[in-house]
């Protein structure tokens, strides 16, 4: 089933879902599990669809988006920051790995 879900959706869902779970459960570790599972799933899809170099670059973008959402949240708010970085990762993922599917 994961093959049918675009990697852009998996990656964006991991960022949004990870934050949502952490916020609503008040357990950051649980949100981290969601973030990590989605990241590993997306990376496998990226590797399969676009190769190892692209998967590495998109994985770095995923981690950078997670890290970058924290300082961005101080300027624009938590949810806008998370949605912004999730959108950026989704767009990159679509452009590199999903567009031709």
Short mmCIF file of N, CA, C and O in Angstrom, two decimals, residues 2-89:
data_model
loop_
_atom_site.label_atom_id
_atom_site.label_comp_id
_atom_site.label_asym_id
_atom_site.label_seq_id
_atom_site.Cartn_x
_atom_site.Cartn_y
_atom_site.Cartn_z
N UNK A 2 1.99 1.25 0.69
CA UNK A 2 2.85 2.43 0.74
C UNK A 2 3.32 2.84 -0.64
O UNK A 2 3.57 4.00 -0.88
N UNK A 3 3.40 1.90 -1.55
CA UNK A 3 3.83 2.22 -2.91
C UNK A 3 2.81 3.09 -3.62
O UNK A 3 3.16 3.85 -4.49
N UNK A 4 1.55 2.97 -3.27
CA UNK A 4 0.50 3.73 -3.93
C UNK A 4 0.36 5.14 -3.37
O UNK A 4 -0.20 6.00 -4.00
N UNK A 5 0.85 5.35 -2.17
CA UNK A 5 0.80 6.68 -1.56
C UNK A 5 2.03 7.44 -2.02
O UNK A 5 3.16 6.98 -1.82
N UNK A 6 1.86 8.62 -2.63
CA UNK A 6 3.02 9.38 -3.08
C UNK A 6 3.97 9.71 -1.92
O UNK A 6 3.52 10.00 -0.80
N UNK A 7 5.24 9.68 -2.20
CA UNK A 7 6.22 9.97 -1.15
C UNK A 7 6.06 11.38 -0.61
O UNK A 7 6.35 11.63 0.56
N UNK A 8 5.56 12.30 -1.42
CA UNK A 8 5.32 13.66 -0.95
C UNK A 8 4.30 13.67 0.18
O UNK A 8 4.44 14.41 1.16
N UNK A 9 3.28 12.84 0.06
CA UNK A 9 2.24 12.75 1.09
C UNK A 9 2.80 12.10 2.35
O UNK A 9 2.52 12.54 3.47
N UNK A 10 3.61 11.07 2.18
CA UNK A 10 4.21 10.39 3.33
C UNK A 10 5.11 11.36 4.10
O UNK A 10 5.02 11.46 5.34
N UNK A 11 5.96 12.08 3.39
CA UNK A 11 6.89 13.00 4.05
C UNK A 11 6.16 14.15 4.75
O UNK A 11 6.42 14.45 5.91
N UNK A 12 5.24 14.78 4.05
CA UNK A 12 4.49 15.88 4.66
C UNK A 12 3.65 15.37 5.82
O UNK A 12 3.57 16.02 6.87
N UNK A 13 3.06 14.20 5.65
CA UNK A 13 2.27 13.61 6.72
C UNK A 13 3.10 13.30 7.95
O UNK A 13 2.63 13.42 9.08
N UNK A 14 4.35 12.92 7.75
CA UNK A 14 5.23 12.64 8.88
C UNK A 14 5.55 13.90 9.67
O UNK A 14 5.57 13.88 10.90
N UNK A 15 5.78 14.99 8.96
CA UNK A 15 6.08 16.25 9.65
C UNK A 15 4.85 16.78 10.40
O UNK A 15 4.93 17.13 11.57
N UNK A 16 3.72 16.81 9.72
CA UNK A 16 2.49 17.31 10.34
C UNK A 16 2.01 16.34 11.42
O UNK A 16 1.66 16.74 12.53
N UNK A 17 1.99 15.06 11.09
CA UNK A 17 1.52 14.06 12.04
C UNK A 17 2.41 13.95 13.26
O UNK A 17 1.92 13.80 14.38
N UNK A 18 3.72 14.02 13.05
CA UNK A 18 4.63 13.96 14.18
C UNK A 18 4.41 15.11 15.15
O UNK A 18 4.34 14.91 16.37
N UNK A 19 4.24 16.30 14.61
CA UNK A 19 3.99 17.45 15.48
C UNK A 19 2.63 17.31 16.17
O UNK A 19 2.50 17.55 17.37
N UNK A 20 1.62 16.92 15.40
CA UNK A 20 0.28 16.78 15.97
C UNK A 20 0.24 15.77 17.10
O UNK A 20 -0.34 16.02 18.16
N UNK A 21 0.86 14.63 16.90
CA UNK A 21 0.88 13.59 17.94
C UNK A 21 1.63 14.09 19.17
O UNK A 21 1.17 13.92 20.30
N UNK A 22 2.77 14.74 18.96
CA UNK A 22 3.53 15.26 20.10
C UNK A 22 2.73 16.31 20.87
O UNK A 22 2.71 16.31 22.10
N UNK A 23 2.06 17.15 20.15
CA UNK A 23 1.30 18.22 20.81
C UNK A 23 0.08 17.67 21.55
O UNK A 23 -0.19 18.05 22.68
N UNK A 24 -0.68 16.80 20.89
CA UNK A 24 -1.93 16.34 21.48
C UNK A 24 -1.75 15.30 22.57
O UNK A 24 -2.57 15.20 23.47
N UNK A 25 -0.69 14.53 22.49
CA UNK A 25 -0.45 13.53 23.54
C UNK A 25 0.46 14.07 24.64
O UNK A 25 0.58 13.45 25.68
N UNK A 26 1.12 15.18 24.34
CA UNK A 26 2.12 15.77 25.25
C UNK A 26 3.29 14.82 25.48
O UNK A 26 3.95 14.86 26.51
N UNK A 27 3.53 13.97 24.50
CA UNK A 27 4.66 13.03 24.55
C UNK A 27 5.50 13.24 23.29
O UNK A 27 5.17 12.73 22.21
N UNK A 28 6.57 14.01 23.45
CA UNK A 28 7.42 14.33 22.30
C UNK A 28 8.00 13.08 21.65
O UNK A 28 8.15 13.02 20.44
N UNK A 29 8.31 12.08 22.48
CA UNK A 29 8.90 10.86 21.94
C UNK A 29 7.94 10.15 20.98
O UNK A 29 8.36 9.58 19.97
N UNK A 30 6.66 10.18 21.31
CA UNK A 30 5.67 9.54 20.44
C UNK A 30 5.58 10.28 19.10
O UNK A 30 5.50 9.65 18.04
N UNK A 31 5.62 11.59 19.15
CA UNK A 31 5.67 12.37 17.91
C UNK A 31 6.93 12.06 17.12
O UNK A 31 6.90 11.99 15.88
N UNK A 32 8.03 11.85 17.82
CA UNK A 32 9.29 11.49 17.15
C UNK A 32 9.21 10.15 16.45
O UNK A 32 9.80 9.97 15.38
N UNK A 33 8.47 9.22 17.03
CA UNK A 33 8.28 7.92 16.39
C UNK A 33 7.52 8.09 15.08
O UNK A 33 7.90 7.53 14.04
N UNK A 34 6.46 8.88 15.11
CA UNK A 34 5.69 9.14 13.88
C UNK A 34 6.58 9.79 12.84
O UNK A 34 6.61 9.38 11.67
N UNK A 35 7.34 10.80 13.24
CA UNK A 35 8.25 11.50 12.34
C UNK A 35 9.27 10.53 11.73
O UNK A 35 9.51 10.55 10.53
N UNK A 36 9.85 9.67 12.57
CA UNK A 36 10.88 8.74 12.10
C UNK A 36 10.32 7.66 11.17
O UNK A 36 10.92 7.37 10.13
N UNK A 37 9.18 7.09 11.53
CA UNK A 37 8.59 6.04 10.68
C UNK A 37 8.25 6.60 9.31
O UNK A 37 8.54 5.99 8.28
N UNK A 38 7.66 7.78 9.28
CA UNK A 38 7.33 8.39 7.99
C UNK A 38 8.60 8.74 7.21
O UNK A 38 8.65 8.55 5.99
N UNK A 39 9.62 9.22 7.91
CA UNK A 39 10.87 9.56 7.23
C UNK A 39 11.56 8.35 6.62
O UNK A 39 12.04 8.40 5.48
N UNK A 40 11.58 7.25 7.34
CA UNK A 40 12.19 6.02 6.82
C UNK A 40 11.37 5.49 5.63
O UNK A 40 11.93 5.06 4.62
N UNK A 41 10.06 5.56 5.75
CA UNK A 41 9.19 5.10 4.66
C UNK A 41 9.39 5.95 3.42
O UNK A 41 9.53 5.43 2.30
N UNK A 42 9.40 7.27 3.60
CA UNK A 42 9.61 8.17 2.46
C UNK A 42 10.98 7.95 1.84
O UNK A 42 11.12 7.92 0.62
N UNK A 43 12.01 7.78 2.67
CA UNK A 43 13.36 7.57 2.15
C UNK A 43 13.44 6.31 1.30
O UNK A 43 14.11 6.30 0.25
N UNK A 44 12.76 5.26 1.72
CA UNK A 44 12.75 4.03 0.92
C UNK A 44 12.06 4.27 -0.42
O UNK A 44 12.53 3.79 -1.47
N UNK A 45 10.99 5.02 -0.40
CA UNK A 45 10.30 5.35 -1.65
C UNK A 45 11.19 6.21 -2.54
O UNK A 45 11.26 5.99 -3.75
N UNK A 46 11.85 7.21 -1.96
CA UNK A 46 12.73 8.07 -2.74
C UNK A 46 13.85 7.27 -3.38
O UNK A 46 14.18 7.47 -4.55
N UNK A 47 14.43 6.35 -2.62
CA UNK A 47 15.52 5.52 -3.15
C UNK A 47 15.03 4.68 -4.32
O UNK A 47 15.68 4.57 -5.35
N UNK A 48 13.85 4.09 -4.15
CA UNK A 48 13.29 3.23 -5.19
C UNK A 48 12.93 4.03 -6.45
O UNK A 48 13.14 3.57 -7.56
N UNK A 49 12.39 5.20 -6.26
CA UNK A 49 11.87 5.98 -7.39
C UNK A 49 12.89 6.90 -8.05
O UNK A 49 12.78 7.19 -9.22
N UNK A 50 13.88 7.38 -7.27
CA UNK A 50 14.78 8.39 -7.83
C UNK A 50 16.25 8.10 -7.60
O UNK A 50 17.10 8.86 -8.05
N UNK A 51 16.58 7.02 -6.88
CA UNK A 51 17.98 6.67 -6.65
C UNK A 51 18.52 7.15 -5.32
O UNK A 51 17.89 7.95 -4.62
N UNK A 52 19.69 6.65 -5.00
CA UNK A 52 20.30 6.91 -3.71
C UNK A 52 20.68 8.36 -3.46
O UNK A 52 20.49 8.88 -2.35
N UNK A 53 21.21 9.05 -4.46
CA UNK A 53 21.61 10.45 -4.27
C UNK A 53 20.40 11.32 -3.99
O UNK A 53 20.42 12.16 -3.08
N UNK A 54 19.34 11.10 -4.74
CA UNK A 54 18.12 11.88 -4.53
C UNK A 54 17.52 11.56 -3.16
O UNK A 54 17.06 12.46 -2.45
N UNK A 55 17.55 10.28 -2.78
CA UNK A 55 17.02 9.90 -1.46
C UNK A 55 17.81 10.56 -0.35
O UNK A 55 17.24 11.03 0.64
N UNK A 56 19.12 10.63 -0.51
CA UNK A 56 19.96 11.29 0.49
C UNK A 56 19.64 12.78 0.60
O UNK A 56 19.53 13.33 1.70
N UNK A 57 19.50 13.42 -0.55
CA UNK A 57 19.20 14.86 -0.55
C UNK A 57 17.82 15.13 0.04
O UNK A 57 17.64 16.07 0.84
N UNK A 58 16.84 14.33 -0.33
CA UNK A 58 15.48 14.52 0.21
C UNK A 58 15.41 14.18 1.69
O UNK A 58 14.69 14.84 2.45
N UNK A 59 16.16 13.19 2.12
CA UNK A 59 16.22 12.87 3.55
C UNK A 59 16.84 14.02 4.33
O UNK A 59 16.36 14.37 5.42
N UNK A 60 17.88 14.61 3.79
CA UNK A 60 18.50 15.78 4.44
C UNK A 60 17.50 16.94 4.50
O UNK A 60 17.43 17.65 5.51
N UNK A 61 16.73 17.11 3.44
CA UNK A 61 15.71 18.17 3.43
C UNK A 61 14.64 17.91 4.49
O UNK A 61 14.17 18.84 5.15
N UNK A 62 14.27 16.65 4.66
CA UNK A 62 13.27 16.27 5.66
C UNK A 62 13.76 16.61 7.06
O UNK A 62 13.04 17.22 7.86
N UNK A 63 14.99 16.24 7.36
CA UNK A 63 15.57 16.52 8.67
C UNK A 63 15.74 18.03 8.86
O UNK A 63 15.44 18.58 9.93
N UNK A 64 16.19 18.72 7.82
CA UNK A 64 16.36 20.18 7.90
C UNK A 64 15.01 20.87 8.10
O UNK A 64 14.92 21.86 8.84
N UNK A 65 13.96 20.35 7.48
CA UNK A 65 12.62 20.92 7.65
C UNK A 65 12.16 20.77 9.09
O UNK A 65 11.63 21.71 9.69
N UNK A 66 12.39 19.60 9.66
CA UNK A 66 12.04 19.38 11.06
C UNK A 66 12.79 20.35 11.96
O UNK A 66 12.20 21.03 12.80
N UNK A 67 14.09 20.44 11.78
CA UNK A 67 14.91 21.34 12.60
C UNK A 67 14.55 22.80 12.36
O UNK A 67 14.44 23.59 13.30
N UNK A 68 14.34 23.16 11.11
CA UNK A 68 14.03 24.54 10.76
C UNK A 68 12.66 25.01 11.21
O UNK A 68 12.42 26.21 11.36
N UNK A 69 11.75 24.06 11.43
CA UNK A 69 10.41 24.45 11.86
C UNK A 69 10.43 25.06 13.25
O UNK A 69 9.58 25.88 13.59
N UNK A 70 11.41 24.70 14.07
CA UNK A 70 11.47 25.20 15.44
C UNK A 70 11.74 26.71 15.50
O UNK A 70 10.97 27.44 16.11
N UNK A 71 12.81 27.20 14.89
CA UNK A 71 13.01 28.65 14.92
C UNK A 71 11.94 29.41 14.12
O UNK A 71 11.56 30.52 14.47
N UNK A 72 11.46 28.79 13.05
CA UNK A 72 10.41 29.43 12.26
C UNK A 72 9.13 29.59 13.08
O UNK A 72 8.43 30.60 12.97
N UNK A 73 8.85 28.63 13.94
CA UNK A 73 7.65 28.69 14.78
C UNK A 73 7.67 29.89 15.71
O UNK A 73 6.61 30.45 16.04
N UNK A 74 8.85 30.33 16.11
CA UNK A 74 8.94 31.50 16.99
C UNK A 74 8.55 32.78 16.26
O UNK A 74 8.16 33.75 16.89
N UNK A 75 8.61 32.74 14.94
CA UNK A 75 8.27 33.93 14.14
C UNK A 75 6.84 33.91 13.63
O UNK A 75 6.20 34.94 13.57
N UNK A 76 6.37 32.72 13.24
CA UNK A 76 5.05 32.67 12.58
C UNK A 76 4.04 31.81 13.33
O UNK A 76 2.88 31.75 12.94
N UNK A 77 4.45 31.12 14.36
CA UNK A 77 3.57 30.21 15.09
C UNK A 77 3.87 28.77 14.71
O UNK A 77 4.41 28.48 13.64
N UNK A 78 3.48 27.86 15.61
CA UNK A 78 3.84 26.45 15.43
C UNK A 78 3.18 25.83 14.21
O UNK A 78 3.86 25.24 13.36
N UNK A 79 1.86 25.88 14.13
CA UNK A 79 1.19 25.22 13.02
C UNK A 79 1.57 25.81 11.67
O UNK A 79 1.85 25.06 10.72
N UNK A 80 1.61 27.16 11.51
CA UNK A 80 2.05 27.68 10.21
C UNK A 80 3.46 27.23 9.83
O UNK A 80 3.74 26.94 8.66
N UNK A 81 4.35 27.15 10.83
CA UNK A 81 5.71 26.69 10.55
C UNK A 81 5.72 25.25 10.09
O UNK A 81 6.37 24.89 9.10
N UNK A 82 4.97 24.40 10.78
CA UNK A 82 4.94 22.98 10.42
C UNK A 82 4.33 22.80 9.03
O UNK A 82 4.86 22.06 8.20
N UNK A 83 3.22 23.48 8.77
CA UNK A 83 2.60 23.36 7.45
C UNK A 83 3.51 23.92 6.35
O UNK A 83 3.57 23.38 5.25
N UNK A 84 4.23 24.98 6.65
CA UNK A 84 5.15 25.56 5.66
C UNK A 84 6.28 24.62 5.29
O UNK A 84 6.55 24.40 4.11
N UNK A 85 6.94 24.06 6.30
CA UNK A 85 8.05 23.15 5.99
C UNK A 85 7.55 21.85 5.38
O UNK A 85 8.20 21.28 4.50
N UNK A 86 6.37 21.39 5.82
CA UNK A 86 5.80 20.17 5.23
C UNK A 86 5.49 20.40 3.75
O UNK A 86 5.74 19.52 2.92
N UNK A 87 4.96 21.56 3.44
CA UNK A 87 4.68 21.89 2.04
C UNK A 87 5.94 21.95 1.20
O UNK A 87 5.97 21.48 0.06
N UNK A 88 7.00 22.52 1.76
CA UNK A 88 8.26 22.61 1.03
C UNK A 88 8.84 21.22 0.76
O UNK A 88 9.30 20.94 -0.36
N UNK A 89 8.80 20.35 1.76
CA UNK A 89 9.32 18.98 1.58
C UNK A 89 8.44 18.22 0.59
O UNK A 89 8.95 17.48 -0.26
#
